[in-house]
XYZ file of C-alpha atoms in Angstrom:
726
model
C 70.047 166.257 162.016
C 73.697 165.193 161.979
C 76.541 167.442 160.891
C 77.607 164.924 158.224
C 74.137 164.964 156.700
C 74.052 168.773 156.629
C 77.383 168.864 154.798
C 76.243 166.236 152.284
C 72.917 168.012 151.790
C 74.613 171.358 151.092
C 77.055 169.718 148.716
C 74.320 167.939 146.771
C 72.195 171.090 146.543
C 75.092 173.020 145.042
C 75.754 170.098 142.702
C 72.166 169.786 141.560
C 71.504 173.480 141.054
C 74.676 174.077 139.075
C 74.274 174.711 135.365
C 74.861 171.930 132.848
C 78.423 171.218 131.845
C 79.732 173.404 129.052
C 82.553 172.468 126.805
C 84.225 173.555 123.589
C 86.484 171.289 121.599
C 88.326 172.499 118.541
C 88.943 169.436 116.365
C 89.582 170.050 112.659
C 91.238 166.817 111.490
C 88.119 164.688 111.233
C 84.746 164.952 109.555
C 83.000 164.100 112.808
C 83.369 167.473 114.506
C 82.646 167.173 118.180
C 80.387 170.064 119.056
C 80.116 171.014 122.730
C 78.167 174.075 123.780
C 79.844 177.200 125.188
C 76.496 178.307 126.546
C 73.577 176.086 127.349
C 70.785 177.849 125.482
C 68.467 174.913 125.883
C 65.190 175.133 127.767
C 65.918 174.934 131.492
C 63.792 171.906 132.168
C 64.334 170.152 135.466
C 64.481 166.807 133.631
C 67.683 167.912 131.919
C 69.606 169.037 134.995
C 73.183 167.800 135.163
C 73.322 165.786 131.939
C 76.393 167.194 130.138
C 75.631 169.063 126.907
C 78.109 167.516 124.467
C 77.047 166.642 120.925
C 78.732 164.442 118.336
C 77.294 166.009 115.149
C 77.267 169.640 113.977
C 73.848 170.069 112.373
C 71.631 172.976 113.448
C 68.727 171.055 114.953
C 65.346 172.506 115.868
C 63.030 173.193 118.801
C 59.993 171.208 119.898
C 58.287 169.601 122.877
C 57.676 165.997 123.905
C 55.307 164.201 126.272
C 52.490 166.686 125.768
C 50.274 163.603 125.820
C 51.078 160.269 127.448
C 50.547 158.593 124.057
C 53.375 160.726 122.599
C 55.984 158.498 124.278
C 55.471 154.755 123.783
C 58.168 152.272 124.832
C 58.039 148.590 123.874
C 60.588 146.137 125.204
C 62.498 144.034 122.658
C 63.231 140.529 123.951
C 66.459 138.621 123.380
C 65.077 137.115 120.160
C 64.659 140.610 118.713
C 60.851 140.677 118.894
C 58.714 143.301 120.587
C 57.091 141.855 123.695
C 53.567 142.984 122.851
C 53.713 140.629 119.865
C 56.473 138.175 120.821
C 54.710 136.927 123.938
C 51.944 135.359 121.882
C 54.470 133.147 120.132
C 56.151 132.313 123.423
C 52.837 131.257 124.930
C 52.485 128.548 122.308
C 55.648 126.815 123.557
C 55.081 127.780 127.213
C 58.815 128.483 127.607
C 60.278 131.742 126.263
C 63.920 131.879 125.230
C 64.908 133.865 128.315
C 63.690 131.015 130.520
C 66.304 128.602 129.163
C 69.589 128.397 131.069
C 73.105 128.111 129.720
C 74.688 125.140 131.455
C 78.145 126.341 130.532
C 77.624 129.425 132.690
C 76.114 127.813 135.795
C 79.178 128.616 137.892
C 79.064 132.346 137.231
C 76.621 135.170 137.685
C 75.906 137.469 134.790
C 74.456 140.936 134.503
C 73.994 142.462 131.070
C 74.456 146.118 130.177
C 73.761 147.121 126.576
C 75.026 144.154 124.504
C 78.004 143.419 126.750
C 78.223 141.086 129.721
C 80.379 141.306 132.799
C 80.887 137.903 134.393
C 82.275 137.380 137.867
C 83.180 134.170 139.665
C 82.408 135.907 142.965
C 79.012 134.597 144.022
C 78.271 137.868 145.824
C 78.007 139.416 142.370
C 74.727 137.606 141.906
C 73.209 140.107 144.273
C 73.357 142.705 141.526
C 71.207 140.486 139.332
C 68.352 140.877 141.749
C 68.787 137.988 144.220
C 67.722 138.852 147.748
C 67.318 136.709 150.845
C 66.279 139.533 153.174
C 63.291 138.615 155.323
C 60.527 140.988 154.168
C 59.212 143.737 156.402
C 55.681 143.635 157.854
C 54.738 146.488 155.526
C 55.320 144.361 152.433
C 51.672 143.224 152.474
C 48.561 145.371 152.324
C 45.827 143.345 154.003
C 43.177 145.865 153.008
C 43.862 144.902 149.390
C 44.207 141.158 150.006
C 41.217 140.754 152.346
C 39.175 143.827 151.516
C 38.835 146.886 153.744
C 35.945 145.640 155.968
C 37.612 142.287 156.813
C 40.982 143.983 157.302
C 39.472 146.424 159.796
C 37.709 143.568 161.593
C 41.034 141.717 161.830
C 42.747 144.819 163.269
C 40.021 145.087 165.931
C 40.387 141.364 166.731
C 44.131 141.883 167.255
C 43.533 144.853 169.571
C 41.153 142.724 171.620
C 43.773 139.966 171.903
C 46.403 142.461 173.046
C 44.129 143.699 175.842
C 42.788 140.324 176.923
C 43.986 136.950 175.555
C 41.141 134.753 174.350
C 40.609 131.428 172.608
C 38.043 132.908 170.243
C 38.455 132.677 166.475
C 37.765 135.122 163.669
C 36.641 134.068 160.189
C 38.363 135.872 157.315
C 35.937 134.475 154.765
C 36.029 131.768 152.108
C 38.668 131.525 149.371
C 38.076 129.012 146.581
C 41.469 129.371 144.875
C 44.247 127.497 146.730
C 46.897 130.009 145.678
C 44.748 132.821 147.038
C 44.399 130.893 150.306
C 48.175 130.431 150.472
C 48.678 134.169 149.987
C 46.174 134.991 152.744
C 47.920 132.594 155.159
C 51.297 134.090 154.305
C 50.199 137.715 154.556
C 48.327 137.344 157.856
C 51.107 135.347 159.529
C 53.673 137.870 158.376
C 51.716 140.927 159.484
C 50.613 139.341 162.776
C 53.072 136.564 163.716
C 51.239 135.939 166.989
C 48.207 134.656 165.052
C 47.602 131.124 163.841
C 45.725 130.652 160.554
C 43.589 127.579 160.047
C 41.845 126.411 156.869
C 38.510 124.657 157.027
C 38.038 124.571 153.275
C 37.322 126.961 151.803
C 37.158 129.132 154.938
C 40.205 130.633 156.710
C 40.039 131.369 160.425
C 42.554 133.023 162.773
C 43.217 132.652 166.483
C 46.026 133.422 168.871
C 49.090 131.170 168.549
C 49.731 129.641 172.017
C 53.404 129.080 171.120
C 53.826 132.792 170.524
C 52.176 133.618 173.837
C 54.550 131.246 175.675
C 57.676 132.576 173.935
C 56.685 136.206 174.538
C 56.750 135.451 178.281
C 60.404 134.386 177.946
C 61.725 137.079 175.577
C 60.633 140.553 174.511
C 57.559 140.888 172.313
C 59.651 142.318 169.466
C 61.993 139.318 169.650
C 59.044 136.918 169.645
C 57.528 138.575 166.558
C 60.855 138.602 164.708
C 61.491 134.950 165.596
C 58.120 133.833 164.226
C 58.690 135.816 161.027
C 62.083 134.127 160.750
C 60.452 130.702 161.181
C 57.739 131.463 158.652
C 60.136 132.866 156.005
C 62.197 129.622 156.019
C 65.167 131.067 154.164
C 67.539 128.118 153.778
C 70.801 128.567 155.702
C 69.554 131.650 157.555
C 69.822 132.280 161.282
C 68.219 134.441 163.962
C 69.879 136.020 166.996
C 68.075 136.819 170.227
C 69.239 139.770 172.301
C 72.066 139.551 174.874
C 71.200 137.296 177.799
C 73.775 136.615 180.536
C 71.298 134.707 182.726
C 72.184 131.036 182.198
C 69.010 129.738 183.845
C 66.880 131.951 181.588
C 68.803 130.872 178.487
C 68.190 127.256 179.431
C 64.434 127.883 179.610
C 64.496 129.472 176.138
C 66.557 126.555 174.731
C 64.102 124.031 176.198
C 61.072 125.821 174.771
C 62.581 126.113 171.270
C 63.668 122.467 171.321
C 60.266 121.278 172.503
C 58.185 123.297 170.022
C 60.520 123.699 167.007
C 63.165 121.002 167.492
C 62.553 119.422 164.066
C 62.820 122.814 162.398
C 65.717 124.591 164.118
C 68.802 124.031 166.234
C 69.915 126.474 168.921
C 73.268 127.402 170.415
C 74.563 129.903 172.961
C 77.772 131.739 172.213
C 79.765 134.440 173.958
C 81.352 137.457 172.307
C 83.243 140.138 174.274
C 81.678 139.033 177.541
C 78.090 139.002 176.243
C 76.148 135.769 175.691
C 73.232 135.336 173.296
C 71.182 132.525 171.730
C 71.529 131.862 168.003
C 68.881 129.893 166.096
C 69.615 128.259 162.738
C 67.205 126.527 160.369
C 68.003 122.867 159.839
C 68.741 121.855 156.234
C 65.586 119.737 156.096
C 63.652 121.951 158.457
C 60.301 122.280 156.693
C 57.391 120.524 158.404
C 56.584 117.395 156.472
C 52.882 118.188 156.189
C 53.724 121.464 154.337
C 56.676 120.414 152.228
C 54.851 119.100 149.146
C 52.338 121.935 149.017
C 54.916 124.690 149.522
C 57.307 123.187 146.992
C 54.523 123.041 144.415
C 53.536 126.636 145.252
C 57.119 127.880 144.846
C 57.405 126.192 141.446
C 54.532 128.264 140.045
C 55.777 130.983 137.682
C 53.371 133.076 135.649
C 54.609 135.271 132.801
C 52.699 138.206 131.368
C 53.114 141.365 129.338
C 52.486 144.536 131.321
C 51.194 147.676 129.662
C 51.382 150.556 132.103
C 50.527 154.208 131.719
C 52.053 157.066 133.742
C 53.403 154.656 136.368
C 56.885 153.762 137.556
C 57.761 150.091 137.086
C 58.410 149.612 140.807
C 55.211 151.465 141.714
C 53.224 149.095 139.490
C 54.950 146.082 141.040
C 54.250 147.280 144.589
C 50.540 147.596 143.878
C 50.289 144.217 142.112
C 52.208 142.539 144.945
C 49.837 143.945 147.566
C 46.771 142.919 145.582
C 48.076 139.380 145.057
C 49.440 138.912 148.581
C 53.035 138.338 147.494
C 56.257 140.306 147.906
C 57.551 142.862 145.381
C 60.661 140.673 145.129
C 58.439 137.849 143.788
C 58.209 139.833 140.535
C 61.070 139.665 138.050
C 61.587 141.807 134.963
C 64.240 142.562 132.366
C 64.425 146.320 132.896
C 62.772 149.418 134.370
C 60.703 151.568 132.024
C 59.821 155.288 131.912
C 57.041 156.666 134.095
C 55.722 159.439 131.835
C 54.946 157.115 128.971
C 52.943 154.133 127.779
C 55.248 151.141 128.174
C 55.137 147.425 127.365
C 57.416 144.955 129.156
C 57.675 141.292 130.086
C 57.268 140.258 133.709
C 57.126 137.057 135.731
C 55.527 136.573 139.142
C 56.040 133.474 141.256
C 53.587 131.764 143.584
C 50.629 133.154 141.614
C 48.635 130.960 139.238
C 47.469 132.144 135.831
C 43.858 131.920 137.023
C 44.571 134.020 140.101
C 46.354 136.660 138.005
C 43.523 136.797 135.455
C 41.033 137.418 138.256
C 42.904 140.603 139.161
C 43.277 142.095 135.663
C 40.143 144.248 135.922
C 41.338 145.695 139.229
C 44.800 146.415 137.805
C 43.320 148.155 134.764
C 41.719 150.752 137.037
C 45.253 151.642 138.183
C 46.619 152.159 134.664
C 47.948 148.601 134.182
C 46.788 146.190 131.500
C 47.977 142.562 131.591
C 48.024 140.305 128.534
C 49.737 137.155 127.242
C 49.280 135.509 130.685
C 50.826 132.042 130.688
C 52.659 129.515 132.870
C 56.427 129.108 132.500
C 59.192 127.274 134.341
C 61.629 130.009 135.411
C 61.769 133.672 136.476
C 62.919 136.487 134.214
C 66.395 137.890 134.783
C 67.447 141.526 134.863
C 69.131 142.491 131.601
C 67.547 139.702 129.537
C 66.419 141.970 126.746
C 67.870 143.181 123.472
C 66.661 146.757 123.857
C 63.575 148.917 123.486
C 61.486 150.205 120.586
C 60.306 153.819 120.808
C 57.396 155.570 119.096
C 57.847 159.268 119.839
C 55.963 162.417 118.903
C 57.664 165.834 118.976
C 55.181 168.697 118.685
C 55.374 172.410 117.817
C 58.501 172.207 115.673
C 60.296 175.466 114.937
C 63.855 176.525 114.032
C 66.381 177.563 116.695
C 66.791 180.930 115.022
C 63.708 183.128 115.062
C 63.433 183.478 111.313
C 60.448 185.439 110.017
C 59.630 182.930 107.336
C 56.130 181.550 107.324
C 53.872 179.110 105.585
C 55.415 176.868 102.941
C 58.912 178.408 103.310
C 58.958 177.660 107.019
C 57.785 174.100 106.479
C 60.405 173.574 103.775
C 63.159 174.819 106.062
C 61.999 172.676 108.963
C 61.791 169.608 106.719
C 65.411 170.197 105.653
C 66.547 170.650 109.288
C 64.793 167.464 110.390
C 66.178 165.421 107.513
C 69.747 166.577 108.146
C 69.456 165.901 111.873
C 67.957 162.427 111.522
C 70.468 161.357 108.858
C 73.396 162.581 110.988
C 72.274 160.668 114.067
C 71.410 157.599 112.000
C 74.987 157.549 110.647
C 76.993 158.815 113.632
C 74.949 158.000 116.710
C 74.948 160.064 119.892
C 76.883 160.379 123.138
C 75.581 157.535 125.288
C 74.770 159.541 128.410
C 72.544 158.220 131.142
C 69.309 160.190 130.935
C 67.700 162.287 133.697
C 65.369 159.378 134.565
C 68.422 157.650 136.028
C 68.744 160.305 138.711
C 65.115 160.973 139.590
C 63.129 163.512 137.605
C 62.173 166.775 139.312
C 63.605 165.843 142.708
C 65.257 168.307 145.060
C 67.761 165.667 146.097
C 68.513 163.323 143.245
C 69.123 159.600 143.524
C 72.889 159.793 142.997
C 73.277 161.844 146.198
C 71.436 159.124 148.130
C 73.679 156.539 146.431
C 76.820 158.398 147.498
C 75.689 158.326 151.124
C 74.985 154.573 150.866
C 78.411 153.883 149.359
C 79.881 155.732 152.345
C 77.701 153.475 154.535
C 76.167 156.543 156.154
C 72.705 155.085 156.550
C 71.228 157.977 158.518
C 72.282 160.586 155.934
C 71.002 158.361 153.124
C 67.580 158.095 154.781
C 67.334 161.821 155.423
C 68.373 162.607 151.860
C 65.770 160.117 150.624
C 63.083 161.959 152.608
C 64.090 165.444 151.455
C 60.798 167.060 150.339
C 60.102 169.021 147.189
C 59.384 172.733 147.422
C 55.639 172.163 147.394
C 52.750 171.334 149.700
C 51.630 168.070 148.112
C 50.885 165.234 150.588
C 54.116 163.374 149.860
C 56.306 166.437 150.491
C 54.291 167.298 153.596
C 54.877 163.805 155.024
C 58.612 163.943 154.229
C 58.930 167.415 155.757
C 57.154 166.206 158.902
C 59.576 163.291 159.259
C 62.681 165.481 158.940
C 61.306 168.022 161.413
C 59.974 165.609 164.050
C 61.814 162.311 163.500
C 58.394 160.715 164.071
C 58.057 157.888 161.552
C 54.633 156.778 162.799
C 53.001 160.181 162.252
C 54.781 160.598 158.913
C 53.499 157.194 157.787
C 49.932 158.304 158.508
C 50.517 161.364 156.300
C 52.241 159.530 153.437
C 49.951 158.720 150.438
C 49.193 155.019 149.983
C 50.602 155.144 146.439
C 54.133 155.877 147.730
C 55.167 152.286 148.359
C 58.887 152.883 148.885
C 58.394 155.694 151.363
C 55.781 153.744 153.317
C 57.964 150.625 153.529
C 60.833 152.655 154.938
C 58.667 154.593 157.380
C 57.190 151.355 158.745
C 60.695 150.021 159.347
C 61.853 153.314 160.910
C 58.845 153.254 163.217
C 59.676 149.699 164.249
C 63.453 149.896 164.558
C 64.084 153.582 165.281
C 65.816 156.338 163.322
C 69.374 155.610 164.471
C 72.033 153.895 162.312
C 70.638 150.379 162.912
C 67.063 151.478 162.310
C 68.025 153.254 159.097
C 69.825 150.114 157.930
C 66.649 148.112 158.547
C 64.681 150.749 156.645
C 66.855 150.243 153.562
C 66.612 146.467 153.959
C 62.820 146.765 153.906
C 63.080 147.670 150.196
C 63.528 144.953 147.559
C 67.086 144.560 146.305
C 66.298 146.158 142.941
C 65.147 149.327 144.734
C 68.155 149.457 147.078
C 70.759 149.009 144.368
C 69.184 151.720 142.192
C 70.719 154.503 144.288
C 74.420 153.452 144.221
C 73.975 152.716 140.504
C 72.668 156.269 140.041
C 75.830 157.653 141.620
C 78.046 155.531 139.366
C 76.004 156.684 136.366
C 76.587 160.320 137.336
C 80.343 159.705 137.455
C 80.177 157.986 134.046
C 78.355 160.975 132.518
C 81.026 163.337 133.819
C 83.758 160.974 132.608
C 82.525 160.838 129.016
C 82.224 164.634 128.849
C 85.792 164.992 130.154
C 87.042 162.292 127.763
C 85.550 164.021 124.718
C 86.785 167.420 125.816
C 90.389 166.454 126.557
C 91.119 163.506 124.238
C 88.857 164.295 121.304
C 86.859 162.025 119.066
C 89.341 159.352 118.016
C 90.487 156.223 119.842
C 93.612 157.114 121.828
C 96.398 155.114 123.425
C 95.227 153.736 126.781
C 91.537 153.734 125.833
C 89.510 150.587 126.499
C 87.792 148.702 123.650
C 86.176 145.306 123.151
C 88.325 142.776 121.328
C 86.998 139.395 120.248
C 89.298 136.408 120.600
C 88.592 133.304 118.550
C 89.428 130.259 120.679
C 88.339 127.753 118.036
C 84.950 126.747 119.389
C 83.778 130.043 120.858
C 84.383 133.734 120.366
C 85.017 135.628 123.597
C 84.954 139.389 124.105
C 87.716 140.806 126.254
C 88.728 144.276 127.323
C 91.682 145.504 125.296
C 93.878 148.556 125.917
C 94.596 150.543 122.733
C 98.311 150.671 121.950
C 100.270 153.585 120.481
C 100.628 151.734 117.168
C 96.870 151.047 117.010
C 96.208 154.741 117.634
C 98.545 155.762 114.800
C 97.040 153.209 112.398
C 93.478 154.166 113.442
C 92.585 150.531 114.098
C 89.743 151.601 116.381
C 87.244 154.468 116.148
C 85.377 156.437 118.779
C 82.490 154.010 118.356
C 84.676 151.220 119.773
C 85.719 153.112 122.898
C 84.306 152.076 126.284
C 84.338 153.790 129.632
C 83.953 151.828 132.869
C 81.137 152.261 135.341
C 82.920 152.387 138.732
C 82.921 149.060 140.535
C 85.146 146.458 142.164
C 85.909 144.318 139.092
C 86.429 146.854 136.289
C 89.646 147.965 134.633
C 90.213 151.690 134.203
C 91.743 153.384 131.114
C 95.538 153.526 131.002
C 95.735 157.172 130.020
C 94.694 160.485 131.544
C 91.185 159.132 132.093
C 92.452 156.565 134.595
C 93.837 159.383 136.726
C 90.624 161.342 136.277
C 88.541 158.464 137.716
C 90.823 158.198 140.764
C 90.640 161.924 141.451
C 86.899 162.096 140.842
C 86.115 159.298 143.302
C 88.569 160.723 145.850
C 86.782 164.060 145.648
C 83.667 162.308 146.980
C 85.631 160.432 149.629
C 85.499 157.110 147.765
C 89.209 156.679 146.990
C 89.254 153.519 149.166
C 85.695 152.402 148.329
C 85.237 148.650 147.769
C 81.846 149.239 146.099
C 80.212 146.842 148.525
C 77.663 147.751 151.173
C 77.661 144.592 153.249
C 74.919 145.677 155.639
C 72.557 146.106 152.684
C 73.785 143.075 150.736
C 74.851 145.313 147.844
C 77.761 144.589 145.546
C 78.682 146.772 142.563
C 81.098 144.974 140.226
C 80.876 147.719 137.595
C 80.639 147.264 133.847
C 81.776 148.793 130.546
C 79.538 151.160 128.602
C 80.163 152.256 124.985
C 80.878 155.954 124.660
C 78.554 156.207 121.645
C 75.143 154.659 120.973
C 73.688 154.053 117.517
C 69.915 153.908 116.928
C 68.573 151.117 114.713
C 65.610 151.126 112.341
C 65.316 154.910 112.683
C 62.518 156.437 110.616
C 60.489 159.623 110.824
C 57.408 161.366 109.495
C 56.453 165.058 109.416
C 52.819 166.124 109.504
C 50.741 169.167 110.376
C 49.893 169.861 114.007
C 46.246 168.994 113.392
C 47.308 165.364 112.821
C 47.962 162.870 115.551
C 45.224 164.026 117.903
C 43.293 160.759 117.749
C 42.575 158.588 120.720
C 45.064 155.830 119.986
C 48.722 155.507 120.811
C 51.043 157.500 118.572
C 49.909 159.819 115.804
C 46.436 159.313 114.449
C 44.624 160.664 111.436
C 44.549 164.372 110.591
C 41.809 166.328 112.296
C 40.081 169.417 110.942
C 39.895 170.848 114.432
C 42.962 173.040 115.012
C 42.223 173.606 118.712
C 44.111 171.215 120.981
C 45.066 170.730 124.592
C 48.799 170.905 125.441
C 49.865 170.581 129.095
C 46.558 172.084 130.191
C 46.656 175.047 127.783
C 44.434 175.396 124.726
C 46.358 176.451 121.632
C 44.130 177.847 118.917
C 44.714 178.262 115.232
C 48.313 177.022 115.027
C 47.735 175.150 111.818
C 51.208 176.036 110.496
C 53.008 174.070 113.248
C 54.541 170.713 112.356
C 54.645 167.482 114.343
C 57.488 164.970 114.063
C 56.939 161.245 114.605
C 60.081 159.182 115.264
C 60.358 155.384 115.387
C 63.602 153.769 116.511
C 65.210 150.885 118.381
C 67.868 151.390 121.075
C 70.003 148.972 123.052
C 69.045 148.422 126.669
C 70.150 151.176 129.049
C 70.197 153.732 126.198
C 67.920 156.744 126.551
C 65.579 158.014 123.840
C 65.550 161.494 125.419
C 69.343 161.684 124.963
C 68.999 160.565 121.328
C 66.340 163.248 120.811
C 68.638 165.844 122.309
C 71.339 164.992 119.759
C 68.784 165.235 116.944
C 67.230 168.510 118.105
C 70.347 170.123 119.646
C 68.311 171.044 122.708
C 66.563 169.413 125.612
C 63.156 168.376 124.245
């Protein structure tokens, strides 16, 4: 364990275990009193750790609990037309092309990522990486052959491979028959990627495998690892990519390798030797028209297949659901595109698109997916993938149970209900009119984790790959299988043994452990481990760090500069150019502050990045000092080795819920089997978090329905309403 990692670990532990920020602001000149707590009297729930406790309204609030049942928290994505996806997709299916699949020709030269309702556009093509583009050759662990082929055939294939390793043979193994051509393509792709030394042959509808003689010949010229990596490089066929063999200063040997590659792959690649600092190596580059002619038409047609669907998932992370579907379908997680990540502890509906999978093939898997808590509907063919940020927001149906006042009043019965009804009404009306501080919620940083995601992101931004990996594998203080596997890795540095201990459901951890086993646990191996994750997973961690800084920034801004727009603040200003209306960042002037041209609702704060402008007041200095404190004063917010680029963006200081409504009912209501509150039940006994609560007929339940912009958190809105962490 390196000294740098120990220091970062200690620093993050102190950071995570510190109490929530506490602030007091005395502002008397405005109706909107900014109320910040002197003492955090809220329930010390791990989900709420490190989200500053600043409120924008001064109502009393109330106590209650959420997510007692999965159905108490339902999230439905709102597409860019303003429709909920569980109903909008049906209309889209009729036209076969949803609105998000149409491209804006005027913006072809730029990449766009959308945060809330604002866009940050960069002419730097590297910025497109933050929209989810990734050309990394996938790791061998990206496919689960036991899912694609079935456990018996997968085990038979593993035994066949072991036999080949011990004694080369010309024998073949049948993998079975596959009627669907897309399924056959996925089997070919998965087997070749997992075992690049095998050749797959189709004798319709049967697929057979045998040893690839070209691999055997190349492995006699270079190392076995190099031969495997070269064949994966050939099979991936990433346009414009290249592969580098290891150093080789033997000219005669290099000539033999050149001759073999030219003889067997001359139409596909071109090779060249080059010398750098006295060391010579062979570089291989794919030709522009390098695809074998007999595969070009079929592969092009396969790559043009895009299937859209609406995913309903229950108690699953978005990326966990994608990893399982990818393994079952024989494609990569990066073949799935989506508009945004949804909560785990909830029932969620969202649009998704998968490429290289036909509608028929996807429908065949729906029953299998349903056993894993995923229900697919609105399955249809479209022409383009879905882009990150292509949504208007999310609709929430929330249930807050066991309502009671903050103060332990001894009122009971009708008086207590009357008081609670008044507290709820005041709270909801305040938030409906004034909004809430737009903090990133605890989900952004990893719920209930000993080392949260922002600490991993800080290590990545420092390009300390080893520390980032070890922080990622920091176990919880428990003996569950996942923590046991992580603890074993940190204690032994043995990725192979840790992989055997890691539960199959932990896709991210297993991908990284496979890469660490293959490439080692040094700096280069740890870099490869991060590259084994899809881009959307890798970029999550640096984004989490930037989100943490933004949360601290808004708390400091409210504490020191108050609740009005001040000189040097950043706001959006629309400029009318005649034909179009463009939004630009504007710096508030002294005159505009005096005339109160802008309100707190107009103020933006930047997410740190390499293209953003910082406020031209005390907050600008605060950002510089805050980043310097973490050693990022010279950070370019690029991690080249991981193909990560963080341009930054602008996030409104306040968020305003739309279509907010509520309903109060007795605790005996809402216990039905459907999603959200059901009909009243005469049975007052109920199950809450594993505990039976009897006879609490005087407790009230609150149902809230609201819409929020994308990247706004319902738990943060609830906290403003309740004046506590729900």
